[in-house]
Amino acid sequence: MTLIPFNLPYVTGREAEYLKEALSGGYIAGNGRFTKKCTDLMRERYGYGNSLLTTSCTDALEMAAILSKVGPGDEVIVPAYTFVSTALAFARQGADIVFADSRADHPGIDEERLGELLSERTKVIVPVHYGGRMCDMEKISSFAAEHNLLVVEDAAHAFGCSLKGVPAGKWGSMGCFSFHETKVIHCGEGGMINVNDPTLFGRAEMIWEKGTDRCAFARGEVPFYSWHDTGSSFLMSDLNASFLAAQIEEADRIIAKRKLLWETFYHLLSPLAGKGLIKLPPAGEAGGECNYYTFYILTSDKKERENLQAFLNASGIQAVTHYLNLAASPYALSRGWGRGDKDLQNCIRYQETLLRLPLYFSLEVKDSEYITGQISAFYGERA
Ligand SMILES: *Cc1c(COP(=O)(O)O)cnc(C)c1O
């Protein structure tokens, strides 16, 4: 039987070469030669001028939360339909989390309803570019400017995306990326923070290096380094950076293949969507460029999704659900951040009906045809 896992981490071939180079260079800790190579590539290709590689996107978000200076008494607006880390990083600094609903047509944050969540205590909004489709950053930015809020983009899904010519992670004060092996490009575990507000970057470097001015020391600007601020050891090892450099170099090719697969899914599933049996993600790019990170379908209800998922699993296809409503998580409830299901209707609909299909570089078009064929068979059998 065909066995199609949900994800397979892609290795371009160059990683081994760069790893060997890193190993023979005699320095494999953080902020080394390959970190610089990645950072240079990020600047030249994507305009990320003040970026720091981190051990994960979770760490990048933690840095962003520290840089935001939020603490007890402050509120941070986060979508309820997201990964734990989006909220955790700010919660860890003592802030209260206010959960936003998703859009009706997409799991991204509902930009139109931010006003309902605003209070005197609101300090930060954290939009998540779900599935590589960017939020309406023009609306979010103007809302934030009007109410004097910081915007931290959780761009974990969005490396390679842009909106109106501006890359993901460059709209907000800060943007955080993930290079976990399930993401579009990766190094096993890894992340990056891009700091767009230049007044924050000096502090970001210190937080990155255990609260010290070790970056300035490495540049020969100070004769020794000392303790100045809070922080942690957020920096990525140069071993991971060497792997990541190979991936950044191939990012365009990786995204082009994902686009081909994504569009094949979309095209072949359109007849089912036309009959109203399933819903597809919004097509077109809404003024932006997408990295085709996720392809999902929406079933009519939870039971149908369960049946479809079981049917696909039995056909060797690992289709998977996604997030659980964070506002109903045990931790959020214990902190009193819960919200009624009525306030989070769209989030709950995605929680119950969204099913993601396998999508990764080494997947073949014929595999995507097999997957869509099985989905059609499922609905055909029931028709
Ligand atoms: C993957 C992910 C993260 C966390 O990334 P790590 O690199 O695994 O820490 C954060 N936010 C979102 C939306 C993610 O999908």
mmCIF file of C-alpha atoms and ligand atoms in Angstrom:
data_model
loop_
_atom_site.group_PDB
_atom_site.id
_atom_site.type_symbol
_atom_site.label_atom_id
_atom_site.label_comp_id
_atom_site.label_asym_id
_atom_site.label_seq_id
_atom_site.Cartn_x
_atom_site.Cartn_y
_atom_site.Cartn_z
ATOM 1 C CA MET A 1 0.000 0.000 0.000
ATOM 2 C CA THR A 2 1.122 3.547 -0.699
ATOM 3 C CA LEU A 3 2.257 5.186 2.524
ATOM 4 C CA ILE A 4 2.251 8.944 2.517
ATOM 5 C CA PRO A 5 3.371 10.570 5.769
ATOM 6 C CA PHE A 6 2.114 14.032 6.650
ATOM 7 C CA ASN A 7 5.601 15.527 6.438
ATOM 8 C CA LEU A 8 9.109 14.528 5.415
ATOM 9 C CA PRO A 9 11.890 17.012 6.150
ATOM 10 C CA TYR A 10 13.610 17.902 2.900
ATOM 11 C CA VAL A 11 17.397 17.873 2.665
ATOM 12 C CA THR A 12 18.778 19.703 -0.362
ATOM 13 C CA GLY A 13 22.146 17.904 -0.423
ATOM 14 C CA ARG A 14 24.246 20.957 0.378
ATOM 15 C CA GLU A 15 23.712 20.602 4.161
ATOM 16 C CA ALA A 16 26.318 17.834 4.554
ATOM 17 C CA GLU A 17 28.900 19.897 2.712
ATOM 18 C CA TYR A 18 28.278 22.959 4.899
ATOM 19 C CA LEU A 19 28.214 20.872 8.074
ATOM 20 C CA LYS A 20 31.610 19.450 7.163
ATOM 21 C CA GLU A 21 32.912 22.931 6.529
ATOM 22 C CA ALA A 22 31.585 24.064 9.905
ATOM 23 C CA LEU A 23 33.202 21.080 11.627
ATOM 24 C CA SER A 24 36.567 21.672 10.023
ATOM 25 C CA GLY A 25 36.420 25.394 10.836
ATOM 26 C CA GLY A 26 37.147 24.790 14.512
ATOM 27 C CA TYR A 27 34.143 26.820 15.755
ATOM 28 C CA ILE A 28 30.614 25.464 16.002
ATOM 29 C CA ALA A 29 29.012 27.478 18.817
ATOM 30 C CA GLY A 30 26.632 30.352 18.111
ATOM 31 C CA ASN A 31 27.249 33.574 16.186
ATOM 32 C CA GLY A 32 29.928 31.987 14.008
ATOM 33 C CA ARG A 33 30.684 31.959 10.306
ATOM 34 C CA PHE A 34 27.515 30.177 9.203
ATOM 35 C CA THR A 35 25.318 32.329 11.401
ATOM 36 C CA LYS A 36 26.806 35.265 9.533
ATOM 37 C CA LYS A 37 26.249 33.525 6.207
ATOM 38 C CA CYS A 38 22.557 32.987 7.046
ATOM 39 C CA THR A 39 22.145 36.521 8.327
ATOM 40 C CA ASP A 40 23.754 37.905 5.158
ATOM 41 C CA LEU A 41 21.458 35.792 2.973
ATOM 42 C CA MET A 42 18.477 36.996 4.984
ATOM 43 C CA ARG A 43 19.492 40.616 4.410
ATOM 44 C CA GLU A 44 20.370 40.276 0.720
ATOM 45 C CA ARG A 45 17.439 38.140 -0.360
ATOM 46 C CA TYR A 46 14.642 39.194 1.958
ATOM 47 C CA GLY A 47 15.674 42.528 3.399
ATOM 48 C CA TYR A 48 15.776 41.216 6.978
ATOM 49 C CA GLY A 49 18.353 43.761 8.069
ATOM 50 C CA ASN A 50 18.420 43.107 11.806
ATOM 51 C CA SER A 51 17.927 39.401 12.210
ATOM 52 C CA LEU A 52 19.185 37.034 14.894
ATOM 53 C CA LEU A 53 19.084 33.239 14.550
ATOM 54 C CA THR A 54 17.548 31.518 17.547
ATOM 55 C CA THR A 55 17.166 27.945 18.705
ATOM 56 C CA SER A 56 13.437 28.017 17.858
ATOM 57 C CA CYS A 57 10.553 30.309 16.967
ATOM 58 C CA THR A 58 9.398 29.874 20.557
ATOM 59 C CA ASP A 59 12.683 31.487 21.644
ATOM 60 C CA ALA A 60 12.288 34.223 19.029
ATOM 61 C CA LEU A 61 8.819 34.955 20.436
ATOM 62 C CA GLU A 62 10.223 34.979 23.970
ATOM 63 C CA MET A 63 12.792 37.545 22.879
ATOM 64 C CA ALA A 64 9.998 39.575 21.283
ATOM 65 C CA ALA A 65 7.987 39.401 24.499
ATOM 66 C CA ILE A 66 10.972 40.623 26.543
ATOM 67 C CA LEU A 67 11.642 43.402 24.003
ATOM 68 C CA SER A 68 7.961 44.409 24.146
ATOM 69 C CA LYS A 69 8.433 45.078 27.873
ATOM 70 C CA VAL A 70 5.095 43.514 28.712
ATOM 71 C CA GLY A 71 4.481 42.343 32.239
ATOM 72 C CA PRO A 72 1.768 41.784 34.822
ATOM 73 C CA GLY A 73 -1.213 44.040 34.145
ATOM 74 C CA ASP A 74 -0.622 44.216 30.388
ATOM 75 C CA GLU A 75 -2.735 42.490 27.756
ATOM 76 C CA VAL A 76 -1.612 40.869 24.540
ATOM 77 C CA ILE A 77 -4.033 39.990 21.716
ATOM 78 C CA VAL A 78 -3.320 36.557 20.243
ATOM 79 C CA PRO A 79 -5.479 34.404 17.950
ATOM 80 C CA ALA A 80 -7.110 31.463 19.731
ATOM 81 C CA TYR A 81 -6.375 29.293 16.706
ATOM 82 C CA THR A 82 -2.586 29.072 16.880
ATOM 83 C CA PHE A 83 0.310 27.153 18.350
ATOM 84 C CA VAL A 84 0.877 27.404 22.104
ATOM 85 C CA SER A 85 4.143 29.358 21.754
ATOM 86 C CA THR A 86 2.413 32.419 20.257
ATOM 87 C CA ALA A 87 0.687 32.988 23.600
ATOM 88 C CA LEU A 88 3.160 31.274 25.927
ATOM 89 C CA ALA A 89 6.012 33.674 25.194
ATOM 90 C CA PHE A 90 3.968 36.659 26.403
ATOM 91 C CA ALA A 91 2.272 34.776 29.231
ATOM 92 C CA ARG A 92 5.725 33.876 30.542
ATOM 93 C CA GLN A 93 6.480 37.574 30.963
ATOM 94 C CA GLY A 94 3.386 37.882 33.155
ATOM 95 C CA ALA A 95 1.053 39.450 30.583
ATOM 96 C CA ASP A 96 -2.604 38.459 30.275
ATOM 97 C CA ILE A 97 -3.651 36.875 26.986
ATOM 98 C CA VAL A 98 -6.774 38.053 25.168
ATOM 99 C CA PHE A 99 -7.842 35.540 22.536
ATOM 100 C CA ALA A 100 -9.098 36.706 19.142
ATOM 101 C CA ASP A 101 -11.291 34.761 16.752
ATOM 102 C CA SER A 102 -10.257 33.718 13.235
ATOM 103 C CA ARG A 103 -11.720 35.125 10.040
ATOM 104 C CA ALA A 104 -14.743 33.373 8.591
ATOM 105 C CA ASP A 105 -12.881 32.677 5.338
ATOM 106 C CA HIS A 106 -9.471 31.863 6.803
ATOM 107 C CA PRO A 107 -7.917 30.759 10.129
ATOM 108 C CA GLY A 108 -5.928 34.029 10.407
ATOM 109 C CA ILE A 109 -6.922 36.622 13.049
ATOM 110 C CA ASP A 110 -10.133 38.560 12.296
ATOM 111 C CA GLU A 111 -8.712 42.032 11.689
ATOM 112 C CA GLU A 112 -12.180 43.614 11.675
ATOM 113 C CA ARG A 113 -12.945 42.635 15.257
ATOM 114 C CA LEU A 114 -9.772 43.758 17.017
ATOM 115 C CA GLY A 115 -11.614 46.750 18.463
ATOM 116 C CA GLU A 116 -13.776 44.461 20.615
ATOM 117 C CA LEU A 117 -10.656 43.120 22.322
ATOM 118 C CA LEU A 118 -9.012 46.406 23.069
ATOM 119 C CA SER A 119 -8.683 47.740 26.604
ATOM 120 C CA GLU A 120 -6.620 50.347 28.427
ATOM 121 C CA ARG A 121 -4.166 47.579 29.173
ATOM 122 C CA THR A 122 -3.598 46.293 25.612
ATOM 123 C CA LYS A 123 0.092 46.526 24.621
ATOM 124 C CA VAL A 124 0.765 44.081 21.769
ATOM 125 C CA ILE A 125 -1.026 42.295 18.902
ATOM 126 C CA VAL A 126 0.456 39.052 17.608
ATOM 127 C CA PRO A 127 -0.908 38.155 14.158
ATOM 128 C CA VAL A 128 -0.088 34.659 12.894
ATOM 129 C CA HIS A 129 0.213 34.189 9.124
ATOM 130 C CA TYR A 130 -1.618 30.887 9.160
ATOM 131 C CA GLY A 131 -0.583 28.387 6.529
ATOM 132 C CA GLY A 132 1.638 30.954 4.840
ATOM 133 C CA ARG A 133 -1.214 33.275 3.981
ATOM 134 C CA MET A 134 -0.543 36.707 5.386
ATOM 135 C CA CYS A 135 -2.947 38.575 7.633
ATOM 136 C CA ASP A 136 -4.178 41.951 6.450
ATOM 137 C CA MET A 137 -1.132 43.751 7.784
ATOM 138 C CA GLU A 138 -2.260 47.129 6.478
ATOM 139 C CA LYS A 139 -5.360 46.988 8.671
ATOM 140 C CA ILE A 140 -3.492 45.577 11.648
ATOM 141 C CA SER A 141 -0.695 48.143 11.349
ATOM 142 C CA SER A 142 -3.057 51.081 11.188
ATOM 143 C CA PHE A 143 -5.113 49.736 14.094
ATOM 144 C CA ALA A 144 -1.901 49.310 16.101
ATOM 145 C CA ALA A 145 -0.653 52.789 15.214
ATOM 146 C CA GLU A 146 -4.003 54.320 16.190
ATOM 147 C CA HIS A 147 -3.926 52.656 19.617
ATOM 148 C CA ASN A 148 -0.190 52.814 20.206
ATOM 149 C CA LEU A 149 0.338 49.035 20.220
ATOM 150 C CA LEU A 150 3.332 46.988 19.177
ATOM 151 C CA VAL A 151 2.854 44.372 16.463
ATOM 152 C CA VAL A 152 4.848 41.149 16.739
ATOM 153 C CA GLU A 153 4.330 38.889 13.725
ATOM 154 C CA ASP A 154 4.358 35.181 14.397
ATOM 155 C CA ALA A 155 5.699 34.330 10.956
ATOM 156 C CA ALA A 156 6.482 30.711 11.863
ATOM 157 C CA HIS A 157 4.539 29.573 8.778
ATOM 158 C CA ALA A 158 5.488 32.467 6.575
ATOM 159 C CA PHE A 159 9.126 32.353 5.512
ATOM 160 C CA GLY A 160 9.132 33.401 1.846
ATOM 161 C CA CYS A 161 5.743 35.174 1.973
ATOM 162 C CA SER A 162 5.158 38.818 1.262
ATOM 163 C CA LEU A 163 2.267 41.236 1.067
ATOM 164 C CA LYS A 164 2.327 44.316 -1.219
ATOM 165 C CA GLY A 165 6.027 43.650 -1.771
ATOM 166 C CA VAL A 166 6.866 43.665 1.959
ATOM 167 C CA PRO A 167 8.066 40.311 3.322
ATOM 168 C CA ALA A 168 6.413 38.630 6.295
ATOM 169 C CA GLY A 169 8.154 39.648 9.500
ATOM 170 C CA LYS A 170 8.880 43.159 8.179
ATOM 171 C CA TRP A 171 5.472 44.672 8.831
ATOM 172 C CA GLY A 172 5.510 44.614 12.616
ATOM 173 C CA SER A 173 8.069 45.913 15.109
ATOM 174 C CA MET A 174 9.378 42.373 15.168
ATOM 175 C CA GLY A 175 8.816 39.161 13.219
ATOM 176 C CA CYS A 176 9.504 35.634 14.438
ATOM 177 C CA PHE A 177 10.241 32.633 12.222
ATOM 178 C CA SER A 178 10.496 28.891 12.765
ATOM 179 C CA PHE A 179 12.940 26.518 11.116
ATOM 180 C CA HIS A 180 11.496 23.443 12.777
ATOM 181 C CA GLU A 181 11.610 20.445 10.455
ATOM 182 C CA THR A 182 7.892 20.728 9.691
ATOM 183 C CA LYS A 183 8.279 24.246 8.297
ATOM 184 C CA VAL A 184 9.009 25.366 4.718
ATOM 185 C CA ILE A 185 12.769 25.555 5.295
ATOM 186 C CA HIS A 186 14.385 24.097 8.374
ATOM 187 C CA CYS A 187 17.424 22.971 10.337
ATOM 188 C CA GLY A 188 15.753 20.377 12.575
ATOM 189 C CA GLU A 189 15.000 22.933 15.267
ATOM 190 C CA GLY A 190 15.648 26.617 14.741
ATOM 191 C CA GLY A 191 14.191 30.087 14.512
ATOM 192 C CA MET A 192 14.892 33.729 13.822
ATOM 193 C CA ILE A 193 13.773 37.102 15.067
ATOM 194 C CA ASN A 194 13.869 40.067 12.731
ATOM 195 C CA VAL A 195 13.815 43.347 14.608
ATOM 196 C CA ASN A 196 12.424 46.106 12.394
ATOM 197 C CA ASP A 197 12.424 48.818 15.019
ATOM 198 C CA PRO A 198 16.100 49.880 15.019
ATOM 199 C CA THR A 199 15.812 51.281 18.538
ATOM 200 C CA LEU A 200 15.201 47.748 19.814
ATOM 201 C CA PHE A 201 18.056 45.983 18.075
ATOM 202 C CA GLY A 202 20.876 46.828 20.490
ATOM 203 C CA ARG A 203 18.856 45.402 23.328
ATOM 204 C CA ALA A 204 17.871 42.380 21.200
ATOM 205 C CA GLU A 205 21.547 41.477 20.749
ATOM 206 C CA MET A 206 22.091 41.558 24.507
ATOM 207 C CA ILE A 207 19.001 39.474 25.293
ATOM 208 C CA TRP A 208 20.195 36.978 22.670
ATOM 209 C CA GLU A 209 23.576 36.635 24.420
ATOM 210 C CA LYS A 210 22.568 36.053 28.059
ATOM 211 C CA GLY A 211 22.006 39.731 28.778
ATOM 212 C CA THR A 212 25.598 40.628 27.910
ATOM 213 C CA ASP A 213 27.290 42.833 25.304
ATOM 214 C CA ARG A 214 29.119 39.831 23.900
ATOM 215 C CA CYS A 215 28.072 40.750 20.326
ATOM 216 C CA ALA A 216 29.788 44.117 20.655
ATOM 217 C CA PHE A 217 32.800 42.309 22.162
ATOM 218 C CA ALA A 218 32.879 39.895 19.183
ATOM 219 C CA ARG A 219 32.985 42.925 16.859
ATOM 220 C CA GLY A 220 35.908 44.346 18.841
ATOM 221 C CA GLU A 221 33.873 47.320 20.080
ATOM 222 C CA VAL A 222 34.487 46.660 23.778
ATOM 223 C CA PRO A 223 37.528 45.083 25.484
ATOM 224 C CA PHE A 224 35.486 42.595 27.539
ATOM 225 C CA TYR A 225 31.839 41.735 27.870
ATOM 226 C CA SER A 226 29.684 42.179 30.923
ATOM 227 C CA TRP A 227 26.156 41.684 32.215
ATOM 228 C CA HIS A 228 23.748 44.480 31.222
ATOM 229 C CA ASP A 229 20.234 43.111 30.911
ATOM 230 C CA THR A 230 17.947 40.116 31.158
ATOM 231 C CA GLY A 231 18.209 37.443 28.497
ATOM 232 C CA SER A 232 19.034 33.853 27.864
ATOM 233 C CA SER A 233 21.147 31.708 25.574
ATOM 234 C CA PHE A 234 18.818 32.222 22.630
ATOM 235 C CA LEU A 235 21.381 31.849 19.874
ATOM 236 C CA MET A 236 21.511 29.016 17.364
ATOM 237 C CA SER A 237 24.568 26.745 17.162
ATOM 238 C CA ASP A 238 26.649 27.198 14.014
ATOM 239 C CA LEU A 239 26.059 23.507 13.256
ATOM 240 C CA ASN A 240 22.372 24.247 12.772
ATOM 241 C CA ALA A 241 23.193 27.483 10.955
ATOM 242 C CA SER A 242 25.352 25.589 8.445
ATOM 243 C CA PHE A 243 22.398 23.303 7.705
ATOM 244 C CA LEU A 244 20.052 26.270 7.469
ATOM 245 C CA ALA A 245 22.322 28.136 5.030
ATOM 246 C CA ALA A 246 21.852 25.346 2.483
ATOM 247 C CA GLN A 247 18.085 25.582 2.935
ATOM 248 C CA ILE A 248 17.904 29.364 2.527
ATOM 249 C CA GLU A 249 19.839 29.038 -0.732
ATOM 250 C CA GLU A 250 17.214 26.619 -2.062
ATOM 251 C CA ALA A 251 14.121 28.313 -0.615
ATOM 252 C CA ASP A 252 12.766 29.503 -3.985
ATOM 253 C CA ARG A 253 12.975 26.026 -5.478
ATOM 254 C CA ILE A 254 11.355 24.501 -2.386
ATOM 255 C CA ILE A 255 8.464 26.977 -2.534
ATOM 256 C CA ALA A 256 7.995 26.453 -6.291
ATOM 257 C CA LYS A 257 7.497 22.723 -5.723
ATOM 258 C CA ARG A 258 5.047 23.374 -2.904
ATOM 259 C CA LYS A 259 3.121 25.726 -5.180
ATOM 260 C CA LEU A 260 2.810 23.004 -7.814
ATOM 261 C CA LEU A 261 1.465 20.532 -5.244
ATOM 262 C CA TRP A 262 -0.834 23.092 -3.599
ATOM 263 C CA GLU A 263 -2.339 24.061 -6.938
ATOM 264 C CA THR A 264 -2.782 20.406 -7.902
ATOM 265 C CA PHE A 265 -4.752 19.818 -4.693
ATOM 266 C CA TYR A 266 -6.802 22.933 -5.273
ATOM 267 C CA HIS A 267 -7.590 22.107 -8.886
ATOM 268 C CA LEU A 268 -8.464 18.455 -8.286
ATOM 269 C CA LEU A 269 -10.613 19.168 -5.229
ATOM 270 C CA SER A 270 -12.528 22.060 -6.783
ATOM 271 C CA PRO A 271 -15.335 19.807 -8.102
ATOM 272 C CA LEU A 272 -16.044 18.549 -4.556
ATOM 273 C CA ALA A 273 -15.995 22.119 -3.280
ATOM 274 C CA GLY A 274 -18.290 23.113 -6.158
ATOM 275 C CA LYS A 275 -20.825 20.558 -4.943
ATOM 276 C CA GLY A 276 -20.587 22.034 -1.468
ATOM 277 C CA LEU A 277 -19.171 18.823 0.039
ATOM 278 C CA ILE A 278 -15.977 20.427 1.315
ATOM 279 C CA LYS A 279 -14.477 23.909 1.570
ATOM 280 C CA LEU A 280 -11.044 24.849 0.268
ATOM 281 C CA PRO A 281 -8.650 27.543 1.479
ATOM 282 C CA PRO A 282 -9.053 30.887 -0.307
ATOM 283 C CA ALA A 283 -7.345 30.808 -3.701
ATOM 284 C CA GLY A 284 -5.415 33.705 -5.112
ATOM 285 C CA GLU A 285 -2.973 35.604 -3.064
ATOM 286 C CA ALA A 286 -4.891 38.625 -1.788
ATOM 287 C CA GLY A 287 -2.197 41.053 -2.861
ATOM 288 C CA GLY A 288 0.566 38.878 -1.557
ATOM 289 C CA GLU A 289 2.884 36.043 -2.309
ATOM 290 C CA CYS A 290 2.332 32.838 -0.446
ATOM 291 C CA ASN A 291 4.802 30.089 0.416
ATOM 292 C CA TYR A 292 2.153 27.328 0.128
ATOM 293 C CA TYR A 293 2.967 26.064 3.585
ATOM 294 C CA THR A 294 -0.339 24.302 4.288
ATOM 295 C CA PHE A 295 -3.071 22.766 2.214
ATOM 296 C CA TYR A 296 -6.207 22.049 4.196
ATOM 297 C CA ILE A 297 -9.823 21.240 3.535
ATOM 298 C CA LEU A 298 -12.838 21.936 5.736
ATOM 299 C CA THR A 299 -15.427 19.208 6.204
ATOM 300 C CA SER A 300 -19.048 19.945 7.107
ATOM 301 C CA ASP A 301 -18.639 18.814 10.708
ATOM 302 C CA LYS A 302 -16.414 17.089 13.221
ATOM 303 C CA LYS A 303 -17.834 13.609 12.675
ATOM 304 C CA GLU A 304 -17.318 13.828 8.933
ATOM 305 C CA ARG A 305 -13.726 14.906 9.461
ATOM 306 C CA GLU A 306 -13.146 11.967 11.786
ATOM 307 C CA ASN A 307 -14.533 9.572 9.178
ATOM 308 C CA LEU A 308 -12.541 11.127 6.347
ATOM 309 C CA GLN A 309 -9.343 11.096 8.393
ATOM 310 C CA ALA A 310 -9.865 7.409 9.247
ATOM 311 C CA PHE A 311 -10.644 6.636 5.600
ATOM 312 C CA LEU A 312 -7.462 8.393 4.429
ATOM 313 C CA ASN A 313 -5.358 6.734 7.124
ATOM 314 C CA ALA A 314 -6.658 3.361 5.965
ATOM 315 C CA SER A 315 -5.498 4.338 2.450
ATOM 316 C CA GLY A 316 -2.000 5.060 3.789
ATOM 317 C CA ILE A 317 -2.455 8.822 3.812
ATOM 318 C CA GLN A 318 -1.550 10.656 6.990
ATOM 319 C CA ALA A 319 -3.905 13.646 6.961
ATOM 320 C CA VAL A 320 -3.863 15.581 10.229
ATOM 321 C CA THR A 321 -5.981 18.077 12.140
ATOM 322 C CA HIS A 322 -4.429 21.229 13.562
ATOM 323 C CA TYR A 323 -4.829 23.519 16.550
ATOM 324 C CA LEU A 324 -7.142 23.260 19.511
ATOM 325 C CA ASN A 325 -8.799 26.469 20.681
ATOM 326 C CA LEU A 326 -6.180 27.902 23.058
ATOM 327 C CA ALA A 327 -8.821 29.820 25.024
ATOM 328 C CA ALA A 328 -10.241 26.465 26.159
ATOM 329 C CA SER A 329 -6.840 25.006 27.128
ATOM 330 C CA PRO A 330 -6.357 23.991 30.763
ATOM 331 C CA TYR A 331 -3.673 26.668 31.215
ATOM 332 C CA ALA A 332 -5.739 29.516 29.738
ATOM 333 C CA LEU A 333 -8.706 28.486 31.875
ATOM 334 C CA SER A 334 -6.533 28.320 34.986
ATOM 335 C CA ARG A 335 -5.432 31.900 34.290
ATOM 336 C CA GLY A 336 -8.990 33.105 33.678
ATOM 337 C CA TRP A 337 -8.383 33.815 29.957
ATOM 338 C CA GLY A 338 -11.168 31.573 28.681
ATOM 339 C CA ARG A 339 -13.763 32.993 26.294
ATOM 340 C CA GLY A 340 -17.183 31.663 25.429
ATOM 341 C CA ASP A 341 -17.486 29.493 22.351
ATOM 342 C CA LYS A 342 -19.834 32.100 20.876
ATOM 343 C CA ASP A 343 -16.965 34.605 20.773
ATOM 344 C CA LEU A 344 -14.683 32.170 18.985
ATOM 345 C CA GLN A 345 -17.046 30.557 16.498
ATOM 346 C CA ASN A 346 -14.659 30.541 13.578
ATOM 347 C CA CYS A 347 -11.771 29.202 15.652
ATOM 348 C CA ILE A 348 -13.980 26.373 16.859
ATOM 349 C CA ARG A 349 -15.112 25.591 13.331
ATOM 350 C CA TYR A 350 -11.454 25.212 12.261
ATOM 351 C CA GLN A 351 -10.693 23.184 15.356
ATOM 352 C CA GLU A 352 -13.459 20.756 14.435
ATOM 353 C CA THR A 353 -13.418 20.621 10.640
ATOM 354 C CA LEU A 354 -9.950 21.510 9.342
ATOM 355 C CA LEU A 355 -7.903 18.639 7.939
ATOM 356 C CA ARG A 356 -4.399 19.149 6.551
ATOM 357 C CA LEU A 357 -3.090 17.089 3.648
ATOM 358 C CA PRO A 358 0.506 15.890 3.251
ATOM 359 C CA LEU A 359 2.571 18.599 1.538
ATOM 360 C CA TYR A 360 6.355 18.501 1.331
ATOM 361 C CA PHE A 361 9.099 18.802 -1.250
ATOM 362 C CA SER A 362 9.569 15.122 -2.026
ATOM 363 C CA LEU A 363 5.827 14.513 -2.477
ATOM 364 C CA GLU A 364 5.135 13.768 -6.147
ATOM 365 C CA VAL A 365 2.284 15.202 -8.172
ATOM 366 C CA LYS A 366 1.052 11.626 -8.605
ATOM 367 C CA ASP A 367 0.882 11.344 -4.798
ATOM 368 C CA SER A 368 -1.259 14.469 -4.636
ATOM 369 C CA GLU A 369 -3.465 12.932 -7.337
ATOM 370 C CA TYR A 370 -3.749 9.756 -5.270
ATOM 371 C CA ILE A 371 -4.685 11.786 -2.177
ATOM 372 C CA THR A 372 -7.363 13.797 -3.964
ATOM 373 C CA GLY A 373 -8.623 10.583 -5.600
ATOM 374 C CA GLN A 374 -9.108 9.025 -2.169
ATOM 375 C CA ILE A 375 -10.934 12.118 -0.896
ATOM 376 C CA SER A 376 -13.235 11.964 -3.932
ATOM 377 C CA ALA A 377 -13.759 8.246 -3.296
ATOM 378 C CA PHE A 378 -14.769 8.992 0.296
ATOM 379 C CA TYR A 379 -17.397 11.492 -0.803
ATOM 380 C CA GLY A 380 -18.410 9.356 -3.811
ATOM 381 C CA GLU A 381 -19.132 6.410 -1.580
ATOM 382 C CA ARG A 382 -21.348 8.494 0.601
ATOM 383 C CA ALA A 383 -23.198 10.246 -2.208
HETATM 384 C C1 LIG B 1 5.873 26.020 14.686
HETATM 385 C C2 LIG B 1 5.224 27.214 15.283
HETATM 386 C C3 LIG B 1 5.767 27.917 16.354
HETATM 387 C C4 LIG B 1 6.930 27.401 17.153
HETATM 388 O O1 LIG B 1 8.047 27.164 16.398
HETATM 389 P P1 LIG B 1 9.264 26.364 17.061
HETATM 390 O O2 LIG B 1 10.386 26.707 16.125
HETATM 391 O O3 LIG B 1 8.891 24.923 17.025
HETATM 392 O O4 LIG B 1 9.477 26.885 18.414
HETATM 393 C C5 LIG B 1 5.175 29.090 16.770
HETATM 394 N N1 LIG B 1 4.078 29.558 16.167
HETATM 395 C C6 LIG B 1 3.491 28.892 15.142
HETATM 396 C C7 LIG B 1 2.285 29.479 14.508
HETATM 397 C C8 LIG B 1 4.038 27.692 14.688
HETATM 398 O O5 LIG B 1 3.436 27.021 13.712
#
